[in-house]
Tab-separated table of C-alpha atoms in Angstrom:
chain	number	residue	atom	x	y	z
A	13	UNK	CA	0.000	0.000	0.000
A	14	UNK	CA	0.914	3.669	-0.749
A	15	UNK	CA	2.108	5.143	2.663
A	16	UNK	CA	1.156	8.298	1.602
A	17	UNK	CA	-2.127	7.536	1.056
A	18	UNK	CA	-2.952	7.291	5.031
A	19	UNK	CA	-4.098	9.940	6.885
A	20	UNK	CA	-1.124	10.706	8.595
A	21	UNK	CA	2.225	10.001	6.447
A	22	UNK	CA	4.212	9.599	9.586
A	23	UNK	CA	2.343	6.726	9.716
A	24	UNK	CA	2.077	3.302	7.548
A	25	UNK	CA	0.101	0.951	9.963
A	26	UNK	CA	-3.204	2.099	11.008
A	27	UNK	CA	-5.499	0.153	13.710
A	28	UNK	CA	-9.425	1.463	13.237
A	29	UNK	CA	-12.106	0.339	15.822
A	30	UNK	CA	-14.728	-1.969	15.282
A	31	UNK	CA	-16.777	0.541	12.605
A	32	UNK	CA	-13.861	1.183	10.652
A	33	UNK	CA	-14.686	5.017	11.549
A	34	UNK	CA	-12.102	5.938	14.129
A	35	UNK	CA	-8.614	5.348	14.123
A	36	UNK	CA	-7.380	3.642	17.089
A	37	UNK	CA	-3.910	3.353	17.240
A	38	UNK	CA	-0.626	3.817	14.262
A	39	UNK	CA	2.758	4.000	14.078
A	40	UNK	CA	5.699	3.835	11.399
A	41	UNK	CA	6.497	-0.074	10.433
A	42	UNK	CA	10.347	-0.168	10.079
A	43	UNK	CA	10.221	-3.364	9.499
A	44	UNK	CA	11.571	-4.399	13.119
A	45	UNK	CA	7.922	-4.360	15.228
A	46	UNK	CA	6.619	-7.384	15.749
A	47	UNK	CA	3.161	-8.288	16.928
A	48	UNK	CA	3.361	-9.493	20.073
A	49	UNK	CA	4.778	-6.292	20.866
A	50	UNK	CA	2.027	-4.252	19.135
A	51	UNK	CA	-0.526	-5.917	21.520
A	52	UNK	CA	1.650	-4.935	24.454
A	53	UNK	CA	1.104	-1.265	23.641
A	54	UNK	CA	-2.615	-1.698	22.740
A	55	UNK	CA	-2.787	-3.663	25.862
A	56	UNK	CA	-1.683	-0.133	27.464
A	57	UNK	CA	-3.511	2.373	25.569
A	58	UNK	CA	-7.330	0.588	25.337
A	59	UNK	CA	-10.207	0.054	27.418
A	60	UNK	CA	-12.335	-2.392	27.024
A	61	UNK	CA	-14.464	-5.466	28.635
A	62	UNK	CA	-14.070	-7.711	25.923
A	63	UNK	CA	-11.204	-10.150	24.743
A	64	UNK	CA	-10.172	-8.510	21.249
A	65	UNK	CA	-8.083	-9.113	18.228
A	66	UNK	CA	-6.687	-7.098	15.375
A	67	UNK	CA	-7.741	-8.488	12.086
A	68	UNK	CA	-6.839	-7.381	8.502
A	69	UNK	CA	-9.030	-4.842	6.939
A	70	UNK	CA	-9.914	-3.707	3.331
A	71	UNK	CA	-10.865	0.015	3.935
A	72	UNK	CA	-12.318	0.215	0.326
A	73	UNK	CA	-14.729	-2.722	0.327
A	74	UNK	CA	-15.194	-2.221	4.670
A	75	UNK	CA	-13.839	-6.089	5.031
A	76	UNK	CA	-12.319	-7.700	7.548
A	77	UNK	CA	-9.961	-10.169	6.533
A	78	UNK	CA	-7.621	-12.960	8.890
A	79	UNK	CA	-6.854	-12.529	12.434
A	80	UNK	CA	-3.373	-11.644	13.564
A	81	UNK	CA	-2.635	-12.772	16.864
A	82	UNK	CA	0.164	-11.931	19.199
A	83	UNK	CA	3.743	-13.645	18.418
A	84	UNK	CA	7.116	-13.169	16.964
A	85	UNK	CA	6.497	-12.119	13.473
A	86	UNK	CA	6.146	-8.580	11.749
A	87	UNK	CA	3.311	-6.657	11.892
A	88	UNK	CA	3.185	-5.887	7.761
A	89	UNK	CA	1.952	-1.884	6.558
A	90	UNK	CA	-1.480	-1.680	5.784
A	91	UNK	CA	-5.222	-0.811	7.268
A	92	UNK	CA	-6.363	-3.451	10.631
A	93	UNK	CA	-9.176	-3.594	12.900
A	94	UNK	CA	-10.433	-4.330	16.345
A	95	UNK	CA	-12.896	-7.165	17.088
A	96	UNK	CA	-14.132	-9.434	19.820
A	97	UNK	CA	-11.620	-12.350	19.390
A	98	UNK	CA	-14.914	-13.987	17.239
A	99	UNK	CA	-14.428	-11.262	14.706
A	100	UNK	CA	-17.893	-9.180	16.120
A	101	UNK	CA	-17.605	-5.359	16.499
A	102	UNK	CA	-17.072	-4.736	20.513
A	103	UNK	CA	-17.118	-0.879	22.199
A	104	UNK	CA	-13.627	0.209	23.005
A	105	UNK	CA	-11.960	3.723	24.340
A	106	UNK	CA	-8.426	4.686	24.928
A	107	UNK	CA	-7.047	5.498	28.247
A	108	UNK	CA	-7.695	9.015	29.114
A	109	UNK	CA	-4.085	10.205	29.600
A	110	UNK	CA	-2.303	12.470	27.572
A	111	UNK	CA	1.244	13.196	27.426
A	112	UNK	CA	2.872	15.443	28.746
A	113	UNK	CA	3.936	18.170	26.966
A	114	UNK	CA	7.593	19.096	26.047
A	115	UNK	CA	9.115	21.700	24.133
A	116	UNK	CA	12.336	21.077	22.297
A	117	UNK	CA	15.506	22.263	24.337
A	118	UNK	CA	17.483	24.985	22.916
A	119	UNK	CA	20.843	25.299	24.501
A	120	UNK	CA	22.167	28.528	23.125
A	121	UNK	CA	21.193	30.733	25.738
A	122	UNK	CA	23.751	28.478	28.132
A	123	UNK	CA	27.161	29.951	28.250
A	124	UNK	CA	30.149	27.918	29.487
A	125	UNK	CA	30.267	30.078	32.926
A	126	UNK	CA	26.706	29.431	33.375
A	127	UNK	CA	26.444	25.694	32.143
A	128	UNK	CA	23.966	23.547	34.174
A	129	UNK	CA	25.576	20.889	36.077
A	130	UNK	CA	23.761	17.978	34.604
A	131	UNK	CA	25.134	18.945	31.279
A	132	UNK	CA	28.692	18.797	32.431
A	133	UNK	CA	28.472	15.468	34.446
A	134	UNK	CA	26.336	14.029	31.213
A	135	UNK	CA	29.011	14.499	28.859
A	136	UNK	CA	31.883	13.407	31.314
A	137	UNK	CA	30.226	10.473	32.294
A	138	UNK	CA	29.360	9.208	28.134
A	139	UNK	CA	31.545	10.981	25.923
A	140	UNK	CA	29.753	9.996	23.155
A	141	UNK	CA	25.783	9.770	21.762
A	142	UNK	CA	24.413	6.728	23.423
A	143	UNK	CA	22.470	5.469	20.164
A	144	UNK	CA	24.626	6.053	17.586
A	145	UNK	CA	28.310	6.328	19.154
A	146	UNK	CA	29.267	9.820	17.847
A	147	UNK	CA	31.841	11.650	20.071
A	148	UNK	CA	32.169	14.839	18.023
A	149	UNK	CA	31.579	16.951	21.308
A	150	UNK	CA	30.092	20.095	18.995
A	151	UNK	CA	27.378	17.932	17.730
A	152	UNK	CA	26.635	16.522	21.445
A	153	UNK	CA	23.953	17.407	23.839
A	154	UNK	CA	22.610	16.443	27.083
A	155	UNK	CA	18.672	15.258	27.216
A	156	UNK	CA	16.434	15.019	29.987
A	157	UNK	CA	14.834	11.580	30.376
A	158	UNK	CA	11.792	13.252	32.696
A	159	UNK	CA	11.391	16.814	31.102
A	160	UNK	CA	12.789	19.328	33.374
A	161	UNK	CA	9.957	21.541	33.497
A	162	UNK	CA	8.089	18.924	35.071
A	163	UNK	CA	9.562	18.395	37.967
A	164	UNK	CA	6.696	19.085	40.463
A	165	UNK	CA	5.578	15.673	38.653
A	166	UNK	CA	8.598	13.056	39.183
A	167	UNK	CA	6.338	10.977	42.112
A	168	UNK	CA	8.018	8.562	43.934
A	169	UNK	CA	11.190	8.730	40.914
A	170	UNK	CA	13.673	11.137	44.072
A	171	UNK	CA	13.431	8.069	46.508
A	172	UNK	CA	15.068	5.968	43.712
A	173	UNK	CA	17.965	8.124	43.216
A	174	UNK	CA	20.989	7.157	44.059
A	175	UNK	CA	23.257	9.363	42.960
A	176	UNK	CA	25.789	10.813	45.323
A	177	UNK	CA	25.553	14.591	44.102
A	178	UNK	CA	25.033	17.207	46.445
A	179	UNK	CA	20.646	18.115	46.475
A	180	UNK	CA	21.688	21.519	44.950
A	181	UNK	CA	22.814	20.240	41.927
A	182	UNK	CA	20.590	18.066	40.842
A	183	UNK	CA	18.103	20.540	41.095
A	184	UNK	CA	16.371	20.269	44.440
A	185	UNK	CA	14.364	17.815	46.039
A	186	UNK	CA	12.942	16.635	42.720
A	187	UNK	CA	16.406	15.515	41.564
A	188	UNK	CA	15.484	16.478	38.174
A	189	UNK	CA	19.121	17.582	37.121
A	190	UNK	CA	20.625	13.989	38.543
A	191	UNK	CA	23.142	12.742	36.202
A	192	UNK	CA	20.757	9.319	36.503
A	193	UNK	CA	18.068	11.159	34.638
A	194	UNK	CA	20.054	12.228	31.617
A	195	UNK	CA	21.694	10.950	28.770
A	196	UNK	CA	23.926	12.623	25.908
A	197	UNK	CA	22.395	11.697	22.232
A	198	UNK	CA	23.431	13.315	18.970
A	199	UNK	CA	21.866	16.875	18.618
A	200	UNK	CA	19.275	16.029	16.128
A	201	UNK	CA	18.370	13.155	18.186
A	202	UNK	CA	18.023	15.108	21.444
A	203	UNK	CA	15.043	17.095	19.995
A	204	UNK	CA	13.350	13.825	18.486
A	205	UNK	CA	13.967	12.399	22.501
A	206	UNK	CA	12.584	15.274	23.526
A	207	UNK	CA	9.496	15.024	20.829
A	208	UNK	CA	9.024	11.017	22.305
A	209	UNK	CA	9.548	10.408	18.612
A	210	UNK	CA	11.492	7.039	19.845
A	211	UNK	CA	12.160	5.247	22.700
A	212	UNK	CA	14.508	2.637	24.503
A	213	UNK	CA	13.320	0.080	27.131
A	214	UNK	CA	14.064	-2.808	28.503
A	215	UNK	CA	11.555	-5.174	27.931
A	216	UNK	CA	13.740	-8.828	28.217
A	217	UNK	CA	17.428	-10.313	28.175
A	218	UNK	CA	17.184	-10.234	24.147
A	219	UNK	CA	15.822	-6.604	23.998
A	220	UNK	CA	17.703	-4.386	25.753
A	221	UNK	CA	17.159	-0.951	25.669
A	222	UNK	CA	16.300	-1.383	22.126
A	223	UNK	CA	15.278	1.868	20.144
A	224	UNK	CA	11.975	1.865	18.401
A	225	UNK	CA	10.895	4.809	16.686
A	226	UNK	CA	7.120	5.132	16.750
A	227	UNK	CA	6.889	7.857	13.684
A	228	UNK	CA	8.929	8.230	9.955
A	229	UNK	CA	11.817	9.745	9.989
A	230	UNK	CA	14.343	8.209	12.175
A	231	UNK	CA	15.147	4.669	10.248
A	232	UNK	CA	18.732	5.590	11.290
A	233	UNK	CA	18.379	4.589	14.941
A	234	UNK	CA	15.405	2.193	14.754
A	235	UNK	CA	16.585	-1.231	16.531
A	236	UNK	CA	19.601	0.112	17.379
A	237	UNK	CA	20.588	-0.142	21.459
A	238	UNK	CA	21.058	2.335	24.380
A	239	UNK	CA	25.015	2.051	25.087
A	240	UNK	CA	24.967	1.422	28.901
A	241	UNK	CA	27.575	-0.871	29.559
A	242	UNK	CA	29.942	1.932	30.315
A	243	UNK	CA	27.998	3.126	33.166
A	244	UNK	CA	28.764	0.717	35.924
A	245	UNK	CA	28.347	2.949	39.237
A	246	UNK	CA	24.903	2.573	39.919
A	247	UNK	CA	24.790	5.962	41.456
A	248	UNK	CA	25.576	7.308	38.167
A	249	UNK	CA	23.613	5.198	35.564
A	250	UNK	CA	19.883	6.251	34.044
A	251	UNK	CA	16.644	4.935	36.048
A	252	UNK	CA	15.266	1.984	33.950
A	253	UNK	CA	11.663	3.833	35.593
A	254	UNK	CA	12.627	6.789	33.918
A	255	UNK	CA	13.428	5.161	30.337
A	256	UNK	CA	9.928	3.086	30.914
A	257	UNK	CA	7.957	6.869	31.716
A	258	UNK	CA	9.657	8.128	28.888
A	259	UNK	CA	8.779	5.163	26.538
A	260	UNK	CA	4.896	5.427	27.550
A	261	UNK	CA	4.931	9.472	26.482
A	262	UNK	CA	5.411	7.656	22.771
A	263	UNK	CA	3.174	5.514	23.137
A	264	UNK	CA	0.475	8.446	24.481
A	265	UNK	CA	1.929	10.749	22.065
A	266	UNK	CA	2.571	8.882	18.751
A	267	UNK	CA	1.013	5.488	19.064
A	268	UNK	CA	-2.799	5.897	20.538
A	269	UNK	CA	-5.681	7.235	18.545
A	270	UNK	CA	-4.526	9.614	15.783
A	271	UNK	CA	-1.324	10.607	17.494
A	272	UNK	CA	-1.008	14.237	18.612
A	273	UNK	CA	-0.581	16.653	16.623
A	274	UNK	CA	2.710	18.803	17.343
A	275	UNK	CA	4.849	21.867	16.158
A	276	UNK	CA	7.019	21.202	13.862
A	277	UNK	CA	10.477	22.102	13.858
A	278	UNK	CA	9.803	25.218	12.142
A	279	UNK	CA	7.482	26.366	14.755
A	280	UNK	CA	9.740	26.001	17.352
A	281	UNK	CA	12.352	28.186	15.182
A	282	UNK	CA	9.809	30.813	14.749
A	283	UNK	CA	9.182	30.824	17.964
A	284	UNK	CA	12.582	30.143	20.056
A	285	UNK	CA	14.722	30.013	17.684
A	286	UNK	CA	17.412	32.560	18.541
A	287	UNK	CA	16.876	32.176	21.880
A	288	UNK	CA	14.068	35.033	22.166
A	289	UNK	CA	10.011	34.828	22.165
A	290	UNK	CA	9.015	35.563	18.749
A	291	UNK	CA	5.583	36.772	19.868
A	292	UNK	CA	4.802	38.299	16.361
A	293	UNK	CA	2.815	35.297	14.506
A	294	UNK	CA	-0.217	34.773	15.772
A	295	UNK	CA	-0.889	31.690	14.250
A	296	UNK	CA	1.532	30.317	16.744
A	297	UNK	CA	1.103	31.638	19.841
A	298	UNK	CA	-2.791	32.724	19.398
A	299	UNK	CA	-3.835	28.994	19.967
A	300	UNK	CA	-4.246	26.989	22.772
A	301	UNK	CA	-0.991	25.031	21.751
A	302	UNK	CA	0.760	28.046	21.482
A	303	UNK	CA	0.135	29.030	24.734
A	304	UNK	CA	1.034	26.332	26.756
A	305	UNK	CA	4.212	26.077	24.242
A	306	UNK	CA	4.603	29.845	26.147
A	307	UNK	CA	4.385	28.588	29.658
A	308	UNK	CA	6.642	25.848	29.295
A	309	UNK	CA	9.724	28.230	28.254
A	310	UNK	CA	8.937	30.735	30.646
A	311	UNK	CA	8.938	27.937	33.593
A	312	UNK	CA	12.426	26.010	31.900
A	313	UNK	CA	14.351	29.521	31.387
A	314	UNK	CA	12.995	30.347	35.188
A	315	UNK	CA	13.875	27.033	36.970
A	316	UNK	CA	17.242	28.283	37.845
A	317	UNK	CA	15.635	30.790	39.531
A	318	UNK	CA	13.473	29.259	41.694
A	319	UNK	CA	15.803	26.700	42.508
A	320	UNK	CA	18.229	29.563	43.588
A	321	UNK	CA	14.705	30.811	45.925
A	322	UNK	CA	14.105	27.910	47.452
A	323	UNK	CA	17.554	27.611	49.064
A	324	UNK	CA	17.180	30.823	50.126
């Protein structure tokens, strides 16, 4: 099938409900995904009484074709749908949560005298992108794993920190700016981690912090690993709670219902791009989106501030 003709071309596998009406859950085949895993993530995003199963489905001529149960082989591109595990139509919703919302990180406004310290004891401790290897330092940068901005949200995630630091910084009681909640990717793919365009979790011995990318556009990284194995201080290495937090954002974000739809990379250069609010276009900042887009910046460019208040 022609990719393009879906409704959204980030996407080549679309899951409808029983009516063939509403689209329940997508994502970008890679060629890697396989359908025991699928069900896993439907398992987490749908709500329902009934045993179900995704079948094949002819859009055109509104037929259902075979069942494809859960198992080790690839879920092929194309059109599915969700029925009782007899093939009837069955009511089903999607969980109600949303993800959270996270705007890309721009990193110019940091000089060297004023660098956070969870960007310095990122890069010292990998040296390199963790997905792809790169050590080019220039093309580096440090990414939260739970967004920064967030941190009256973290839950119980403090009381699993480990690391050593002193509580200043790692940004307060939250912990947010612990080394074990970063990780330094490739520049490019700091703003895609940052989008929850792809995720790594470990799900069993044989997938390890595997990468899958839940949207086109990053085939270059898709079943590739997290490098860990350098990180063998447990005070210093990533939360495997935070990766699985970060992994279910995709899922919310990309994978349920029609996905969300987000700024694209040319908003957020309109908008933040040299390190200033743009507050000119109203197309962008006269929306709802745009708004809360606003009030995230304003609380990330202020965090060092308050953190300063509150030891005061």
């Amino acid at each position: 099938m022609d990719p393009g003709s879906l409704q959204l071309q980030r996407r080549n596998v679309e899951l409808l409900d029983s009516e063939g009406a509403v689209i329940a859950a997508g994502f970008w085949q890679y060629g890697t995904l396989q359908w025991d895993e699928f069900y896993r993530y439907l398992i987490a995003l749908l709500v329902t009484t009934i045993s179900w199963t995704v079948f094949q489905y002819d859009p055109t001529r509104q037929q259902r074709g075979v069942p494809c149960l859960s198992g080790a082989h690839i879920v092929q591109p194309g059109y599915y749908i969700l029925l009782s595990s007899a093939g009837e139509p069955i009511r089903v919703g999607l969980v109600p949560t949303l993800p959270r919302p996270r705007n890309l990180t721009h990193s110019s406004l940091d000089t060297p005298a004023r660098e956070p310290h969870y960007r310095i004891r990122g890069r010292a401790r990998d040296g390199k992108c963790l997905i792809t290897g790169l050590q080019t330092q220039s093309r580096l940068k440090v990414a939260h794993i739970f967004p920064r901005v967030h941190d009256d949200e973290v839950g119980r995630y403090p009381s699993k920190i480990t690391d050593t630091a002193d509580v200043a910084s790692m940004g307060g009681w939250s912990k947010i700016d612990s080394v074990q909640n970063v990780i330094t990717l490739r520049s490019d793919l700091h703003d895609a981690w940052d989008n929850s365009e792809f995720g790594g979790l470990s799900l069993s011995p044989q997938n390890n912090y595997r990468i899958a990318a839940f949207i086109n556009g990053n085939e270059d990284i898709n079943g590739r690993y997290l490098q860990l194995d350098h990180i063998q201080d447990p005070t210093l290495r990533p939360l495997d709670e935070l990766f699985t937090d970060h992994f279910m954002q995709g899922l919310f974000k990309h994978i349920k219902g029609a996905g969300e739809s987000a700024w694209t990379y040319e908003d957020y250069d309109n908008a933040f791009g040299d390190g200033s609010f743009n507050l000119s276009t109203a197309k962008i900042w006269g929306t709802r989106e745009g708004k809360k887009r606003l009030e995230l910046a304003l609380a990330d460019r202020l965090f060092d501030h308050r953190l300063s208040q509150q030891d005061t």
